[in-house]
Short mmCIF file of C-alpha atoms in Angstrom, two decimals:
data_model
loop_
_atom_site.label_atom_id
_atom_site.label_comp_id
_atom_site.label_asym_id
_atom_site.label_seq_id
_atom_site.Cartn_x
_atom_site.Cartn_y
_atom_site.Cartn_z
CA MET A 1340 -1.13 -7.85 18.53
CA ARG A 1341 -3.75 -5.21 17.97
CA HIS A 1342 -2.39 -3.26 14.97
CA LEU A 1343 0.15 -4.03 12.27
CA PHE A 1344 0.99 -1.41 9.63
CA LEU A 1345 1.69 -2.71 6.13
CA ASN A 1346 2.41 -0.88 2.92
CA GLY A 1347 -0.16 -0.85 0.17
CA PRO A 1348 1.50 -3.27 -2.31
CA VAL A 1349 3.83 -1.33 -4.64
CA GLN A 1350 3.47 -1.99 -8.37
CA ASN A 1351 6.53 -3.90 -9.53
CA GLY A 1352 7.63 -1.58 -12.32
CA PRO A 1353 11.08 -0.93 -13.84
CA PHE A 1354 12.57 1.30 -11.11
CA THR A 1355 14.66 1.02 -7.97
CA LEU A 1356 13.82 2.38 -4.54
CA ALA A 1357 16.97 4.51 -4.70
CA THR A 1358 15.99 6.20 -7.98
CA ARG A 1359 12.30 6.51 -7.10
CA PRO A 1360 12.18 6.92 -3.30
CA GLY A 1361 8.62 8.19 -3.52
CA LYS A 1362 7.55 4.62 -4.26
CA ALA A 1363 8.85 3.64 -0.80
CA VAL A 1364 6.85 6.15 1.25
CA GLY A 1365 4.26 3.58 2.31
CA ILE A 1366 6.96 1.02 3.13
CA ARG A 1367 8.94 3.50 5.23
CA LEU A 1368 5.82 4.84 6.93
CA ALA A 1369 4.63 1.36 7.93
CA ALA A 1370 8.08 0.51 9.32
CA ALA A 1371 8.24 3.75 11.34
CA LEU A 1372 4.78 3.27 12.87
CA ASN A 1373 5.39 -0.40 13.72
CA ALA A 1374 8.67 0.56 15.42
CA ILE A 1375 6.92 3.19 17.54
CA LEU A 1376 4.47 0.52 18.73
CA GLY A 1377 7.30 -1.94 19.34
CA LEU A 1378 6.02 -4.35 16.70
CA PRO A 1379 8.08 -6.75 14.59
CA LEU A 1380 9.37 -5.83 11.16
CA ALA A 1381 6.63 -6.45 8.61
CA PRO A 1382 7.22 -7.77 5.09
CA HIS A 1383 7.38 -5.40 2.14
CA LEU A 1384 4.35 -6.01 -0.09
CA TRP A 1385 4.50 -5.93 -3.90
CA ASN A 1386 1.79 -5.86 -6.57
CA THR A 1387 2.86 -8.07 -9.50
CA VAL A 1388 -0.50 -8.62 -11.22
CA THR A 1389 -0.41 -5.90 -13.85
CA LEU A 1390 -0.86 -5.75 -17.60
CA ALA A 1391 2.42 -3.85 -17.80
CA GLY A 1392 4.07 -6.84 -16.11
CA ASP A 1393 2.53 -9.18 -18.67
CA LEU A 1394 4.00 -7.09 -21.49
CA ARG A 1395 7.44 -6.83 -19.86
CA HIS A 1396 7.59 -10.58 -19.47
CA ARG A 1397 6.50 -11.21 -23.06
CA GLU A 1398 9.06 -8.74 -24.41
CA ALA A 1399 11.99 -9.80 -22.21
CA ASN A 1400 15.14 -10.66 -24.15
CA GLY A 1401 16.80 -14.05 -23.79
CA PRO A 1402 15.33 -17.35 -22.62
CA ARG A 1403 11.83 -17.04 -21.17
CA ILE A 1404 11.97 -17.58 -17.41
CA PRO A 1405 8.89 -18.41 -15.32
CA ARG A 1406 6.82 -15.36 -14.50
CA GLN A 1407 7.10 -15.82 -10.72
CA ARG A 1408 10.91 -15.85 -11.00
CA PHE A 1409 10.81 -12.89 -13.40
CA GLU A 1410 8.87 -10.82 -10.86
CA ALA A 1411 11.07 -11.97 -7.96
CA ASP A 1412 14.24 -10.92 -9.81
CA LEU A 1413 12.73 -7.54 -10.62
CA ILE A 1414 11.79 -7.00 -6.95
CA ALA A 1415 15.26 -8.06 -5.75
CA ASP A 1416 16.80 -5.43 -8.04
CA LYS A 1417 14.79 -2.73 -6.25
CA TYR A 1418 17.05 -2.99 -3.20
CA PRO A 1419 20.78 -2.25 -2.82
CA PRO A 1420 22.96 -5.39 -2.92
CA GLY A 1421 22.78 -7.28 0.35
CA GLN A 1422 19.99 -5.11 1.74
CA SER A 1423 16.87 -7.18 1.23
CA PRO A 1424 14.19 -6.34 3.82
CA VAL A 1425 14.64 -8.05 7.19
CA GLY A 1426 10.89 -8.61 7.46
CA GLY A 1427 10.86 -10.37 4.09
CA ILE A 1428 8.88 -9.82 0.90
CA MET A 1429 5.36 -10.88 0.00
CA THR A 1430 3.65 -10.54 -3.39
CA ASP A 1431 0.03 -10.69 -4.44
CA THR A 1432 0.46 -14.15 -5.99
CA ASP A 1433 2.29 -15.93 -3.16
CA ALA A 1434 0.71 -19.24 -2.20
CA GLU A 1435 -0.54 -18.04 1.20
CA VAL A 1436 -2.08 -14.95 -0.43
CA ALA A 1437 -3.81 -17.03 -3.10
CA GLY A 1438 -5.09 -19.47 -0.49
CA LEU A 1439 -6.51 -16.69 1.66
CA ALA A 1440 -8.08 -14.97 -1.35
CA LEU A 1441 -9.88 -18.16 -2.39
CA GLU A 1442 -11.08 -18.66 1.20
CA MET A 1443 -12.58 -15.16 1.20
CA ILE A 1444 -14.15 -15.65 -2.21
CA GLU A 1445 -15.78 -18.91 -1.12
CA ASN A 1446 -17.13 -17.24 2.03
CA ASN A 1447 -18.54 -14.39 -0.04
CA LEU A 1448 -20.10 -16.81 -2.52
CA ARG A 1449 -21.87 -18.56 0.37
CA ALA A 1450 -23.02 -15.18 1.68
CA ARG A 1451 -24.14 -14.24 -1.87
CA THR A 1452 -22.21 -10.98 -1.83
CA LEU A 1453 -20.29 -12.52 -4.74
CA THR A 1454 -21.74 -14.58 -7.57
CA ILE A 1455 -20.44 -16.49 -10.55
CA SER A 1456 -22.59 -15.45 -13.45
CA ARG A 1457 -22.59 -15.29 -17.21
CA GLU A 1458 -21.55 -11.81 -18.32
CA THR A 1459 -21.06 -10.14 -21.68
CA VAL A 1460 -17.92 -8.01 -21.76
CA PRO A 1461 -16.00 -6.21 -24.53
CA SER A 1462 -12.97 -8.29 -25.50
CA CYS A 1463 -10.19 -8.18 -28.08
CA ARG A 1464 -10.94 -10.48 -30.99
CA ALA A 1465 -7.22 -11.05 -31.59
CA CYS A 1466 -5.98 -12.00 -28.11
CA GLY A 1467 -9.09 -12.33 -25.95
CA HIS A 1468 -8.08 -9.60 -23.48
CA MET A 1469 -10.95 -7.79 -21.75
CA THR A 1470 -10.79 -4.29 -23.22
CA GLY A 1471 -13.35 -2.34 -21.21
CA THR A 1472 -15.83 0.09 -22.72
CA GLY A 1473 -15.01 2.69 -25.35
CA SER A 1474 -13.31 2.50 -28.74
CA HIS A 1475 -9.56 2.20 -28.21
CA PRO A 1476 -6.81 -0.25 -29.17
CA CYS A 1477 -6.39 -3.33 -26.99
CA ASN A 1478 -3.89 -2.56 -24.25
CA ALA A 1479 -2.54 -6.12 -24.46
CA CYS A 1480 -1.83 -6.44 -28.19
CA GLY A 1481 -2.83 -3.17 -29.88
CA SER A 1482 -5.58 -4.64 -32.05
CA THR A 1483 -8.64 -2.47 -32.67
CA ASP A 1484 -10.87 -5.43 -33.50
CA THR A 1485 -13.16 -6.01 -30.51
CA ARG A 1486 -16.24 -8.11 -29.89
CA GLU A 1487 -18.79 -8.76 -27.18
CA HIS A 1488 -17.79 -12.01 -25.46
CA THR A 1489 -20.09 -13.91 -23.11
CA GLY A 1490 -18.67 -16.14 -20.41
CA LEU A 1491 -18.60 -16.89 -16.70
CA HIS A 1492 -17.17 -14.24 -14.40
CA LEU A 1493 -16.81 -13.50 -10.71
CA VAL A 1494 -19.10 -10.58 -9.83
CA ALA A 1495 -19.44 -8.48 -6.68
CA GLU A 1496 -22.65 -6.80 -5.63
CA LEU A 1497 -22.03 -3.63 -3.62
CA ALA A 1498 -23.58 -3.78 -0.18
CA LYS A 1499 -26.83 -1.85 0.11
CA ASP A 1500 -26.82 -1.59 3.90
CA ARG A 1501 -23.52 0.27 4.27
CA PRO A 1502 -21.38 2.70 2.23
CA VAL A 1503 -18.43 1.57 0.11
CA LEU A 1504 -16.15 3.32 2.59
CA ASP A 1505 -17.13 4.46 6.07
CA ARG A 1506 -15.27 5.77 9.10
CA SER A 1507 -14.46 2.32 10.43
CA ASP A 1508 -12.51 1.59 7.23
CA ILE A 1509 -10.15 4.56 7.73
CA HIS A 1510 -7.41 4.57 10.35
CA ALA A 1511 -7.77 8.20 11.42
CA SER A 1512 -9.10 10.25 14.31
CA HIS A 1513 -12.62 11.65 14.13
CA ARG A 1514 -11.46 15.10 12.94
CA GLN A 1515 -9.20 13.66 10.22
CA GLN A 1516 -11.79 11.54 8.42
CA PRO A 1517 -11.58 12.04 4.60
CA LYS A 1518 -15.20 12.90 3.79
CA HIS A 1519 -14.38 13.66 0.14
CA LEU A 1520 -12.85 10.20 -0.34
CA GLN A 1521 -15.81 8.51 1.30
CA HIS A 1522 -18.03 10.22 -1.28
CA THR A 1523 -15.90 9.63 -4.40
CA ALA A 1524 -15.12 5.98 -3.58
CA ALA A 1525 -18.84 5.25 -3.96
CA ASN A 1526 -18.94 6.49 -7.57
CA VAL A 1527 -18.75 3.03 -9.11
CA ALA A 1528 -21.11 0.56 -10.74
CA GLU A 1529 -23.33 -1.47 -8.42
CA ARG A 1530 -21.96 -4.68 -9.96
CA LEU A 1531 -18.21 -5.13 -10.32
CA ILE A 1532 -16.54 -7.86 -12.37
CA LEU A 1533 -13.68 -9.23 -10.25
CA SER A 1534 -12.24 -11.70 -12.77
CA ARG A 1535 -9.65 -10.50 -15.28
CA THR A 1536 -7.70 -11.72 -18.31
CA ARG A 1537 -4.03 -11.65 -17.28
CA ASP A 1538 -1.00 -13.85 -17.88
CA HIS A 1539 -0.24 -13.78 -14.16
CA GLY A 1540 -2.37 -13.63 -11.04
CA ILE A 1541 -4.42 -15.62 -8.55
CA ASP A 1542 -5.84 -18.43 -10.67
CA LEU A 1543 -9.63 -18.67 -10.53
CA SER A 1544 -9.86 -22.08 -12.23
CA PRO A 1545 -10.70 -23.77 -8.86
CA LEU A 1546 -13.97 -21.83 -9.16
CA GLY A 1547 -14.55 -22.99 -12.73
CA LEU A 1548 -13.29 -19.71 -14.20
CA ASN A 1549 -10.60 -21.13 -16.45
CA GLY A 1550 -8.21 -18.61 -18.00
CA LEU A 1551 -9.15 -15.86 -15.56
CA VAL A 1552 -7.38 -14.40 -12.53
CA LEU A 1553 -8.56 -12.33 -9.59
CA ASP A 1554 -8.73 -8.57 -10.10
CA PRO A 1555 -5.49 -7.16 -8.57
CA ARG A 1556 -7.49 -4.54 -6.67
CA VAL A 1557 -8.92 -7.44 -4.67
CA GLY A 1558 -5.57 -9.22 -4.53
CA ILE A 1559 -3.97 -6.21 -2.87
CA HIS A 1560 -6.37 -6.56 0.06
CA ALA A 1561 -5.71 -10.30 0.31
CA THR A 1562 -1.96 -9.62 0.39
CA VAL A 1563 -2.27 -7.23 3.34
CA LEU A 1564 -4.56 -9.61 5.26
CA ALA A 1565 -2.23 -12.56 4.60
CA ALA A 1566 0.73 -10.61 6.01
CA ALA A 1567 -1.37 -9.63 9.05
CA ARG A 1568 -2.46 -13.22 9.60
CA ARG A 1569 1.19 -14.33 9.53
CA HIS A 1570 1.84 -11.91 12.43
CA GLU A 1571 -1.49 -12.65 14.19
CA ALA A 1572 -2.61 -9.00 14.04
CA ASP A 1573 -6.17 -8.00 14.87
CA THR A 1574 -6.11 -4.98 12.56
CA ALA A 1575 -4.08 -4.68 9.36
CA VAL A 1576 -3.53 -1.01 8.55
CA MET A 1577 -2.61 -0.44 4.91
CA THR A 1578 -0.57 2.71 4.23
CA ILE A 1579 -1.88 4.13 0.96
CA THR A 1580 -2.42 7.40 -0.92
CA GLU A 1581 -5.92 8.82 -1.14
CA ASN A 1582 -5.96 8.40 -4.92
CA ALA A 1583 -5.01 4.72 -4.65
CA ALA A 1584 -7.62 4.14 -1.94
CA ASN A 1585 -10.23 5.74 -4.17
CA HIS A 1586 -9.24 3.34 -6.95
CA ILE A 1587 -9.41 0.10 -4.91
CA ALA A 1588 -11.95 0.72 -2.10
CA ALA A 1589 -15.04 -0.54 -3.91
CA HIS A 1590 -13.27 -3.71 -5.08
CA GLY A 1591 -12.13 -4.34 -1.52
CA GLN A 1592 -15.50 -3.83 0.15
CA HIS A 1593 -16.03 -7.57 0.69
CA PHE A 1594 -12.34 -8.26 1.33
CA ARG A 1595 -11.51 -6.08 4.35
CA GLU A 1596 -12.22 -8.64 7.04
CA HIS A 1597 -11.42 -12.31 7.46
CA GLY A 1598 -10.74 -14.71 10.31
CA GLY A 1599 -11.02 -12.04 12.95
CA THR A 1600 -8.61 -9.63 11.21
CA ARG A 1601 -9.88 -6.26 9.99
CA LEU A 1602 -8.24 -4.14 7.28
CA GLN A 1603 -8.17 -0.34 7.45
CA TYR A 1604 -6.57 2.32 5.26
CA ALA A 1605 -4.05 4.82 6.65
CA LEU A 1606 -3.85 7.65 4.13
CA HIS A 1607 -0.57 9.39 3.38
CA GLY A 1608 0.46 12.07 0.91
CA HIS A 1609 3.15 12.35 -1.73
CA LEU A 1610 6.60 13.66 -0.80
CA PRO A 1611 8.80 16.01 -2.88
CA TYR A 1612 11.90 13.81 -2.91
CA ASP A 1613 13.05 15.43 -6.17
CA HIS A 1614 13.57 18.67 -4.23
CA THR A 1615 15.45 17.47 -1.13
CA ALA A 1616 18.77 18.63 -2.66
CA SER A 1617 17.56 22.20 -2.05
CA LEU A 1618 18.16 21.59 1.67
CA GLN A 1619 21.96 21.55 1.24
CA PRO A 1620 22.44 25.06 2.77
CA LEU A 1621 20.48 23.94 5.85
CA HIS A 1622 22.46 20.72 6.03
CA GLU A 1623 25.62 22.80 6.16
CA ALA A 1624 24.20 25.30 8.66
CA TYR A 1625 23.25 22.50 11.08
CA ARG A 1626 26.35 20.44 10.23
CA ALA A 1627 24.03 17.55 9.51
CA THR A 1628 25.67 14.14 9.21
CA GLN A 1629 24.60 11.63 6.59
CA ALA A 1630 22.72 9.70 9.30
CA ILE A 1631 20.75 12.84 10.19
CA LYS A 1632 19.93 13.52 6.53
CA ASP A 1633 18.87 9.91 6.00
CA GLY A 1634 16.71 10.04 9.13
CA PHE A 1635 14.92 13.11 7.85
CA GLU A 1636 14.25 11.70 4.38
CA GLU A 1637 13.62 8.05 5.21
CA TRP A 1638 11.95 8.34 8.63
CA PHE A 1639 10.56 11.78 9.44
CA LEU A 1640 9.21 12.76 6.03
CA PRO A 1641 7.18 9.52 5.69
CA LEU A 1642 5.75 10.18 9.16
CA PHE A 1643 4.84 13.73 8.13
CA SER A 1644 3.13 12.40 4.99
CA LEU A 1645 0.62 10.75 7.33
CA ARG A 1646 -0.37 14.22 8.51
CA ALA A 1647 -0.23 15.90 5.08
CA LYS A 1648 -2.54 13.41 3.42
CA THR A 1649 -2.51 14.93 -0.08
CA ALA A 1650 1.00 16.22 -0.75
CA THR A 1651 3.88 18.01 0.93
CA SER A 1652 5.05 20.95 -1.19
CA PRO A 1653 8.76 21.65 -1.82
CA ASP A 1654 8.32 24.99 -0.05
CA GLN A 1655 7.58 23.12 3.18
CA LEU A 1656 10.87 21.22 3.24
CA PRO A 1657 13.01 23.91 4.97
CA SER A 1658 10.55 24.38 7.85
CA LEU A 1659 10.13 20.62 8.22
CA PHE A 1660 13.89 20.10 8.34
CA LYS A 1661 14.21 22.82 10.99
CA HIS A 1662 11.48 21.12 13.08
CA TYR A 1663 13.28 17.82 12.68
CA MET A 1664 16.61 19.34 13.74
CA ARG A 1665 15.08 21.13 16.75
CA SER A 1666 13.61 17.80 17.81
CA HIS A 1667 16.96 16.11 17.26
CA LEU A 1668 18.78 18.71 19.36
CA ALA A 1669 16.16 18.33 22.11
CA LYS A 1670 16.45 14.52 22.10
CA PRO A 1671 16.86 13.27 25.69
CA VAL A 1672 19.43 10.66 26.67
CA ALA A 1673 16.61 8.30 27.60
CA ALA A 1674 13.07 8.52 26.28
CA ASP A 1675 10.31 9.61 28.65
CA GLY A 1676 8.02 6.60 28.98
CA ALA A 1677 4.93 8.73 29.62
CA VAL A 1678 5.49 10.77 26.46
CA LEU A 1679 6.08 7.61 24.42
CA GLU A 1680 2.87 6.09 25.74
CA VAL A 1681 0.91 9.14 24.59
CA VAL A 1682 2.49 8.87 21.12
CA GLN A 1683 1.72 5.15 20.94
CA ARG A 1684 -1.92 5.79 21.83
CA SER A 1685 -2.03 8.45 19.10
CA VAL A 1686 -0.57 6.06 16.52
CA SER A 1687 -3.08 3.36 17.47
CA ALA A 1688 -5.95 5.86 17.24
CA GLY A 1689 -4.85 7.39 13.95
CA ASP A 1690 -4.12 10.81 15.49
CA THR A 1691 -1.19 12.63 13.84
CA VAL A 1692 -0.94 15.82 15.93
CA TRP A 1693 2.12 14.47 17.78
CA ILE A 1694 4.20 14.62 14.57
CA THR A 1695 4.44 18.42 14.81
CA ASN A 1696 5.19 18.38 18.55
CA LYS A 1697 8.94 18.82 19.21
CA GLN A 1698 8.89 17.03 22.56
CA ALA A 1699 6.99 14.05 21.19
CA VAL A 1700 9.27 13.65 18.16
CA ALA A 1701 12.39 14.10 20.32
CA ASN A 1702 11.32 11.26 22.63
CA VAL A 1703 10.46 8.98 19.73
CA MET A 1704 13.92 9.75 18.31
CA ALA A 1705 15.51 8.80 21.65
CA ALA A 1706 13.64 5.49 21.75
CA ARG A 1707 14.58 4.81 18.12
CA ALA A 1708 18.26 5.50 18.87
CA THR A 1709 18.16 3.08 21.80
CA VAL A 1710 16.69 0.29 19.65
CA THR A 1711 19.23 0.96 16.87
CA ALA A 1712 22.13 0.84 19.32
CA ALA A 1713 20.87 -2.39 20.87
CA ALA A 1714 20.52 -3.99 17.42
CA ALA A 1715 24.08 -2.96 16.52
CA GLU A 1716 25.42 -4.84 19.58
CA ILE A 1717 23.79 -8.13 18.60
#
């Protein structure tokens, strides 16, 4: 398998996918692109290594349950009853993710792109949490009493022979390369501390770093690569917003390739799900069924977000719905194989022009309907 699209792990906060559908854009986009390529359903990926998660677990009422179970229950509640993802769920602390992450760390230590060195970092005197620079209360306990603490940490040295983010790291055609992101992603320190004080995460004690876990910005990359390895993909394409990519790219520089699998970013924009109710007059004019409305919101809009890489404005929704409906009305009984092949090549190359082509979208719709009908007969 050449490509497999996977969502950038979603932070496991207190929300559901029904109440915050914008959180599911990357999940829906990855599923739509994999389906176009005829690939298997990929797992939904979740980011559970957060300070907010530590605090939620500490403050939870009732008997304290293990953190892994606490996170699993929170993830399960994201989905409607009985609708857990067919492709499964993977988190950034699963055993296969942790094993892969430690493999990559050991390889990088041998290559000397990572080191274990004694570092002095600002820490909270009350709870020991790494506080970062600046005078502010500890995010873990609220104390304002900090100190400089010296101890062993995992440190990454940015590569000097290549940029933090270059064209090969972005799944996009030549004309859609995000030059601004490639510039801003490099605005980081030359040495990055990759070990963190957290209650939950990939334990670094096998490396002699007791009490520390792997920075979740690295763990996110390991999660995507672990899911790709499970499916034997050559290239793992992470669907992610430009802002999120800017936040994690430097930390992932040494963690975008392992065991013959390469990780790339596919950038998508934000969608105005809070404004989709404004389409009601158009729904009525086109006599749109619930299935048609769901297809627009859950399938077509995520695909369009791949083309509108920053954000889709509410004002665009009516014209996008009309394009979707024109494509739906033009949908052939059977998809044209030649048209589908062109779309598949575009998806593999990171070209998004086809998304605004009525004939292309109509044929993809026809192929999707055929697969859905076949699945219903099983």
